[in-house]
XYZ file of C-alpha atoms in Angstrom:
232
model
C 0.000 0.000 0.000
C 0.923 3.687 -0.236
C 1.832 5.589 2.924
C 1.352 9.399 2.777
C 3.448 11.531 5.123
C 2.905 15.169 5.986
C 4.567 17.681 8.352
C 4.027 21.407 8.812
C 6.705 23.798 10.068
C 7.350 27.509 10.021
C 11.057 26.900 9.505
C 12.031 26.818 5.836
C 13.083 23.312 4.692
C 12.386 21.729 8.085
C 9.163 20.040 6.982
C 10.866 18.406 4.018
C 13.805 17.132 6.064
C 11.508 15.695 8.705
C 9.355 13.939 6.105
C 12.441 12.509 4.378
C 13.867 11.274 7.675
C 10.590 9.654 8.691
C 10.180 8.066 5.257
C 13.734 6.639 5.341
C 13.196 5.242 8.851
C 9.907 3.685 7.812
C 11.543 2.137 4.763
C 14.382 0.711 6.859
C 11.962 -0.744 9.409
C 9.753 -2.228 6.686
C 12.750 -3.761 4.913
C 14.026 -5.265 8.140
C 10.614 -6.720 8.939
C 10.410 -8.097 5.406
C 13.810 -9.736 5.781
C 12.876 -11.190 9.167
C 9.655 -12.577 7.705
C 11.559 -14.019 4.774
C 14.101 -15.718 7.029
C 11.335 -17.098 9.232
C 9.456 -18.428 6.226
C 12.631 -20.041 4.879
C 13.136 -21.746 8.238
C 9.570 -23.093 8.207
C 10.042 -24.383 4.658
C 13.295 -26.079 5.701
C 11.581 -27.714 8.685
C 8.736 -28.902 6.474
C 11.205 -30.366 3.974
C 13.025 -32.267 6.734
C 9.773 -33.611 8.178
C 8.419 -34.653 4.778
C 11.737 -36.257 3.856
C 11.747 -38.231 7.111
C 8.189 -39.476 6.593
C 9.026 -40.353 2.995
C 12.012 -42.450 4.096
C 9.843 -44.369 6.586
C 7.157 -44.977 3.958
C 9.696 -46.116 1.351
C 11.260 -48.542 3.826
C 7.875 -50.012 4.759
C 6.870 -50.212 1.098
C 10.079 -52.094 0.300
C 9.393 -54.612 3.060
C 5.795 -54.955 1.943
C 6.818 -55.652 -1.635
C 9.203 -58.291 -0.327
C 6.320 -59.956 1.500
C 4.127 -59.777 -1.594
C 6.937 -61.261 -3.691
C 7.257 -64.118 -1.202
C 3.528 -64.773 -1.482
C 3.735 -64.801 -5.290
C 6.691 -67.185 -5.210
C 4.886 -69.522 -2.824
C 1.780 -69.528 -5.015
C 3.854 -70.263 -8.116
C 5.726 -73.103 -6.401
C 2.468 -74.617 -5.160
C 1.085 -74.468 -8.708
C 4.180 -76.217 -10.091
C 3.984 -78.854 -7.383
C 0.375 -79.592 -8.290
C 1.368 -80.183 -11.920
C 4.239 -82.524 -11.058
C 2.076 -84.476 -8.610
C -0.702 -84.821 -11.178
C 1.608 -86.320 -13.795
C 3.323 -88.582 -11.254
C -0.004 -89.864 -9.923
C -1.305 -90.588 -13.424
C 1.771 -92.632 -14.302
C 1.749 -94.580 -11.040
C -1.972 -95.283 -11.319
C -1.660 -96.962 -14.737
C 1.845 -97.766 -15.837
C 2.048 -98.708 -19.470
C -1.388 -97.259 -20.235
C -2.233 -95.278 -23.359
C -1.035 -91.747 -24.015
C -4.597 -90.494 -23.513
C -4.342 -91.222 -19.807
C -1.624 -88.586 -19.393
C -2.289 -84.831 -19.139
C -1.603 -82.844 -22.282
C 1.780 -81.078 -21.985
C 0.038 -77.744 -22.487
C -1.970 -78.283 -19.306
C 1.166 -78.927 -17.235
C 3.625 -76.264 -18.471
C 5.908 -76.618 -15.442
C 6.460 -80.276 -16.338
C 6.643 -79.724 -20.098
C 9.219 -76.910 -19.769
C 11.394 -78.771 -17.264
C 14.800 -79.410 -18.863
C 15.020 -82.910 -17.387
C 11.426 -84.012 -16.936
C 10.006 -82.379 -20.074
C 11.884 -84.452 -22.675
C 11.154 -87.679 -20.787
C 7.471 -86.810 -20.558
C 7.139 -86.015 -24.254
C 9.083 -89.155 -25.113
C 6.741 -91.292 -23.019
C 3.694 -89.762 -24.668
C 5.234 -90.448 -28.070
C 6.005 -94.095 -27.252
C 2.528 -94.704 -25.839
C 0.886 -93.078 -28.871
C 3.000 -95.132 -31.275
C 2.123 -98.365 -29.476
C -1.554 -97.426 -29.495
C -1.480 -97.010 -33.276
C 0.372 -100.306 -33.593
C -2.104 -102.455 -31.615
C -5.373 -100.858 -32.796
C -7.017 -101.051 -36.229
C -7.247 -103.532 -39.100
C -3.471 -103.963 -39.243
C -3.106 -104.310 -35.486
C -0.186 -106.321 -34.247
C -0.398 -108.780 -31.400
C 1.053 -107.953 -27.960
C 3.774 -110.522 -28.618
C 4.919 -108.872 -31.845
C 8.595 -107.822 -31.642
C 7.800 -104.200 -32.467
C 5.199 -104.054 -29.712
C 7.592 -105.711 -27.295
C 10.279 -103.207 -28.251
C 7.919 -100.285 -27.508
C 6.845 -101.863 -24.225
C 10.486 -101.989 -23.139
C 11.034 -98.357 -24.160
C 7.867 -97.305 -22.346
C 8.865 -99.164 -19.184
C 12.374 -97.692 -19.062
C 11.121 -94.189 -19.857
C 8.433 -94.445 -17.186
C 11.012 -95.566 -14.610
C 13.289 -92.627 -15.423
C 10.373 -90.215 -15.479
C 8.972 -91.419 -12.145
C 12.410 -90.965 -10.582
C 12.791 -87.456 -11.986
C 9.241 -86.463 -11.035
C 9.696 -87.795 -7.489
C 12.856 -85.715 -7.124
C 11.080 -82.577 -8.316
C 8.092 -83.188 -6.030
C 10.371 -83.645 -3.022
C 12.329 -80.482 -3.805
C 9.182 -78.399 -4.313
C 7.621 -79.670 -1.104
C 10.789 -78.705 0.754
C 10.716 -75.243 -0.814
C 7.090 -74.753 0.180
C 7.890 -75.859 3.714
C 10.621 -73.222 3.964
C 8.394 -70.512 2.477
C 5.517 -71.507 4.735
C 7.670 -71.226 7.847
C 7.610 -67.423 7.454
C 4.132 -66.020 8.221
C 2.793 -63.760 5.480
C 0.818 -60.853 6.997
C -2.293 -59.494 5.369
C -1.321 -56.596 3.120
C -4.508 -55.978 1.173
C -4.635 -52.312 0.151
C -1.589 -51.329 2.199
C 0.773 -51.425 -0.769
C -1.390 -49.067 -2.833
C -1.794 -46.756 0.151
C 1.960 -46.561 0.741
C 2.734 -46.114 -2.955
C 0.268 -43.219 -3.128
C 1.782 -41.625 -0.012
C 5.302 -41.949 -1.429
C 4.274 -40.346 -4.727
C 2.452 -37.528 -2.938
C 5.402 -36.896 -0.603
C 7.820 -36.764 -3.530
C 5.616 -34.164 -5.216
C 5.471 -32.155 -1.981
C 9.256 -32.269 -1.627
C 9.690 -31.082 -5.216
C 7.317 -28.146 -4.620
C 9.002 -27.228 -1.324
C 12.395 -27.417 -3.010
C 11.245 -24.974 -5.702
C 9.930 -22.625 -3.004
C 13.205 -22.829 -1.095
C 15.149 -21.917 -4.240
C 12.874 -18.938 -4.905
C 13.251 -17.696 -1.324
C 17.027 -18.047 -1.494
C 17.037 -15.955 -4.675
C 14.850 -13.331 -2.988
C 17.261 -13.090 -0.050
C 20.193 -12.642 -2.417
C 18.334 -9.910 -4.321
C 17.557 -8.089 -1.074
C 21.184 -8.262 0.045
C 22.272 -6.760 -3.278
C 19.732 -3.944 -2.902
C 20.860 -3.246 0.646
C 24.509 -3.106 -0.418
C 23.690 -0.697 -3.213
C 21.854 1.538 -0.814
């Protein structure tokens, strides 16, 4: 706002000198108050930055732990799914050794087994042998069970099944042990907490960025005021 000053005196020039002196004093007091307010505001901004930064660090730490817990839960679920596939195939083979290929799950329905570097090739080989034998013993040109070709396939099927059962049993045992280890660590309920923390972290980072911009602007204002004061 505009401040109007007036002073009356019978002495020539006195009124002007008094007004100038009062105006200069008022300006000095106003500038000092402005600087004090600026410094105080800078201090409050600095305190707010420190507090926000501290809360952000706590939230980031908790979010990291929470994501670790969620990752553990995902791993356990995946391992349990793989175990179910291995057990299914193993049970089917043990229930009817030497049966037709149709009695075995399609490889596409048991991807963990089909993609296994050891078990997968054995499983596909067994399906192939069983399918070939099925074609050989069924139809108008069917061969008898005692036919040498059928006997040869029976031997291949038996040896492949034995190797596959051994490999599957090893995988099942390993997966059960892994699940036991994972299950020994309780997984707390984290529904909604991860999203809440992630939102808080994002909001705090935005607040810190805004406070940082304000702090830079205030620092520039202080420098400008110092330059003005020095010039005066």
